PDB file of C-alpha atoms in Angstrom:
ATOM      1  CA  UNK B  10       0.000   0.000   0.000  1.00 59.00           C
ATOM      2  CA  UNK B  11       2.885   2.493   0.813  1.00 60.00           C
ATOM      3  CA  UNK B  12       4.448   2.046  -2.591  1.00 68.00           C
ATOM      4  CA  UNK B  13       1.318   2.620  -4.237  1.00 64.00           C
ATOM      5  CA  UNK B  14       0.872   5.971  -2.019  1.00 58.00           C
ATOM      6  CA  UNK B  15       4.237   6.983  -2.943  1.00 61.00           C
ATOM      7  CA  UNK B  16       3.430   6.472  -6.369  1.00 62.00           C
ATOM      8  CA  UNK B  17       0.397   8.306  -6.655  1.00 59.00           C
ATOM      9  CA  UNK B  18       1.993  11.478  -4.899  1.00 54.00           C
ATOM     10  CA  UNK B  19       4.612  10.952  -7.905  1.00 58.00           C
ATOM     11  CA  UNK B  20       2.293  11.432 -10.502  1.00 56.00           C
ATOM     12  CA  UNK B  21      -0.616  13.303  -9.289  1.00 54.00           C
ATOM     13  CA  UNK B  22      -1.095  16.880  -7.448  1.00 52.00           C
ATOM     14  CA  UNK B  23       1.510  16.127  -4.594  1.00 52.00           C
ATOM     15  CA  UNK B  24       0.401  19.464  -2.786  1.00 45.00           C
ATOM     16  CA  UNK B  25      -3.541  18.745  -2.721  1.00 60.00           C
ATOM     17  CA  UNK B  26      -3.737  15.069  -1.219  1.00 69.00           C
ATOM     18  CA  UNK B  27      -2.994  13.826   2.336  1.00 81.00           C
ATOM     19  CA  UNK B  28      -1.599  10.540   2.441  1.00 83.00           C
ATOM     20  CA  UNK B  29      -4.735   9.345   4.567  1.00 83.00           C
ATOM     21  CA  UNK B  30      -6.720  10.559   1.442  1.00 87.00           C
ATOM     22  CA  UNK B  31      -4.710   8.328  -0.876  1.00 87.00           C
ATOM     23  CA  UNK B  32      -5.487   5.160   1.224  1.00 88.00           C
ATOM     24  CA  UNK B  33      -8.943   6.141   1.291  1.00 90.00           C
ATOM     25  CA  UNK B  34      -9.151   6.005  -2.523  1.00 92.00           C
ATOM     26  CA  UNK B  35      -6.983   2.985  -3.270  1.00 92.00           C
ATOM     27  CA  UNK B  36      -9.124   2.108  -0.461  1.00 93.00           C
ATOM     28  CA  UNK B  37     -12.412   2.431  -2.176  1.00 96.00           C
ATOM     29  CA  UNK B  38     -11.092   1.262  -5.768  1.00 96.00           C
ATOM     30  CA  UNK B  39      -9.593  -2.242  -4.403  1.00 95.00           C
ATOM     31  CA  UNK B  40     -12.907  -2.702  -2.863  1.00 96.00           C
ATOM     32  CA  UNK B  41     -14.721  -1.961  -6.436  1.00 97.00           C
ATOM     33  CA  UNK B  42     -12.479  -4.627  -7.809  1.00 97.00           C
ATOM     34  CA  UNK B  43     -12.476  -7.206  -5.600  1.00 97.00           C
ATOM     35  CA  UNK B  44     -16.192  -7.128  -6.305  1.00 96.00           C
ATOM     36  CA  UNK B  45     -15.295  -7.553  -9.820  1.00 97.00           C
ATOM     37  CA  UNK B  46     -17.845  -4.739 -10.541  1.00 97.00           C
ATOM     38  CA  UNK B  47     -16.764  -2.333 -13.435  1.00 98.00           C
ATOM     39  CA  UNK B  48     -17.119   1.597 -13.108  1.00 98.00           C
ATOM     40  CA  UNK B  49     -19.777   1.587 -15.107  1.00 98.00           C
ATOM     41  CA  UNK B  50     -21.706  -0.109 -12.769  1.00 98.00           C
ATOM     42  CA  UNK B  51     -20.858   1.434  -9.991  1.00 98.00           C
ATOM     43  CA  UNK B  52     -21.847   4.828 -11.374  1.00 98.00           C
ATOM     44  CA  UNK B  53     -25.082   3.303 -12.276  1.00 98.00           C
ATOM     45  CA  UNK B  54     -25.639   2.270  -8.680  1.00 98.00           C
ATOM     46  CA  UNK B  55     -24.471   6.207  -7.753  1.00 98.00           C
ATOM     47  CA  UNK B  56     -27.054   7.715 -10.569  1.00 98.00           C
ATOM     48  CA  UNK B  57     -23.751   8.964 -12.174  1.00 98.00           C
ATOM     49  CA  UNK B  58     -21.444   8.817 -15.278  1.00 97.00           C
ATOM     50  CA  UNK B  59     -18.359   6.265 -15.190  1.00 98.00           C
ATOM     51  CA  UNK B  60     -16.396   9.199 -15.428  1.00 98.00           C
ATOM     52  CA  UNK B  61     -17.482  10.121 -12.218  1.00 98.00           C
ATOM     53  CA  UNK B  62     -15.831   6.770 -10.684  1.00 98.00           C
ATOM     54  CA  UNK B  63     -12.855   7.300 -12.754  1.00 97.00           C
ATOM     55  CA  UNK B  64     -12.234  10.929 -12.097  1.00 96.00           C
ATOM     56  CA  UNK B  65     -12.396  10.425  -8.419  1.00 95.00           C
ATOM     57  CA  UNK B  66     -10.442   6.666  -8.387  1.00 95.00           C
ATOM     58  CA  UNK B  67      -7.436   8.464 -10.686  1.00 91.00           C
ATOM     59  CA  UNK B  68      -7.418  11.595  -8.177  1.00 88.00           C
ATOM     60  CA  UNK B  69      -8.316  13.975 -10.650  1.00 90.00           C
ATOM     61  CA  UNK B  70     -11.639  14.701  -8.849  1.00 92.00           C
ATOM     62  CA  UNK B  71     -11.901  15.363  -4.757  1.00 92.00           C
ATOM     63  CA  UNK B  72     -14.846  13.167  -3.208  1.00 94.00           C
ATOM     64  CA  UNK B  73     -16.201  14.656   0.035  1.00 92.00           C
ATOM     65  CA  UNK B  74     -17.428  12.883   3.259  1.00 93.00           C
ATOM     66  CA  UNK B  75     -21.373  12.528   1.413  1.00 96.00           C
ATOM     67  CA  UNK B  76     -19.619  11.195  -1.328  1.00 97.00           C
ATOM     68  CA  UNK B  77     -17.455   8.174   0.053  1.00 96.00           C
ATOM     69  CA  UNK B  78     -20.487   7.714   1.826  1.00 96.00           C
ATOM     70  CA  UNK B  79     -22.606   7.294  -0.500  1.00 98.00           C
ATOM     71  CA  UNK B  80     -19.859   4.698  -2.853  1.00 98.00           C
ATOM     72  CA  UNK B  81     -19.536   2.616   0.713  1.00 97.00           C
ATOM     73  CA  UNK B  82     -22.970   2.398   0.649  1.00 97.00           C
ATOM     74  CA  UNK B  83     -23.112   1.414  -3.350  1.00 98.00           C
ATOM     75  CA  UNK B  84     -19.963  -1.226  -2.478  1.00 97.00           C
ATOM     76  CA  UNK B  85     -21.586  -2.575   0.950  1.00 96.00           C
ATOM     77  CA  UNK B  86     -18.902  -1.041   3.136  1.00 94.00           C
ATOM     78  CA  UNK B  87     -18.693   0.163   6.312  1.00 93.00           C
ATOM     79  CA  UNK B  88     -17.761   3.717   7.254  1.00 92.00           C
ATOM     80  CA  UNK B  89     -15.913   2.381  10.252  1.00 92.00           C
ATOM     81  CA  UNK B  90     -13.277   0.803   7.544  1.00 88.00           C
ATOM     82  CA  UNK B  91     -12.583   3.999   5.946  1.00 88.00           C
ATOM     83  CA  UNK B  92     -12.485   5.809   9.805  1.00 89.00           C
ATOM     84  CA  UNK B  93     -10.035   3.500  10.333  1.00 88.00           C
ATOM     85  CA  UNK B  94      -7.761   3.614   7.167  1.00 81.00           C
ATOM     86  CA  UNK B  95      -7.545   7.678   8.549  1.00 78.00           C
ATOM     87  CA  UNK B  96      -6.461   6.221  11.997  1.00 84.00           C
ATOM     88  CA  UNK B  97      -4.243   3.901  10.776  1.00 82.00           C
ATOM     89  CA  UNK B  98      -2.213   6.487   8.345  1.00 68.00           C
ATOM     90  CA  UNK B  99      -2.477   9.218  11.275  1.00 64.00           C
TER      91      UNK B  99
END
């Protein structure tokens, strides 16, 4: 996970992000996967575009707290998980 992190601040906006961000997104993305559920259908489940999932899973777009609630929700996780990704990077 670190490598990926580093990685990311590489190649993306290495000012804007928090490393606790970062995780929250790879975070969120891994989870999409592992479901084996394509963007598409995620947006679908969001009422949104699949640009919308791939904006905010490639960092060019910022998700707020409504939002990664709302993709939890759409991916059946728990809040607590991502509260605890941010207490585990702090």
């Amino acid at each position: 996970m670190e490598t990926l992190i580093h990685q990311f601040f590489e190649k993306k906006m290495k000012t804007i992000y928090r490393k606790e961000y970062v995780s929250i997104l790879l975070f969120l993305k891994s989870a999409r996967i592992k479901k084996k559920l394509p963007q598409e259908e995620l947006a679908s489940l969001l009422g949104k575009d699949q640009t919308y999932v791939s904006k905010y899973e490639s960092g060019i777009r910022r998700l707020d707290v409504v939002e990664v609630f709302d993709i939890c929700k759409a991916l059946g996780i728990n809040m607590t998980d991502i509260i605890s990704i941010m207490e585990s990077e702090i």
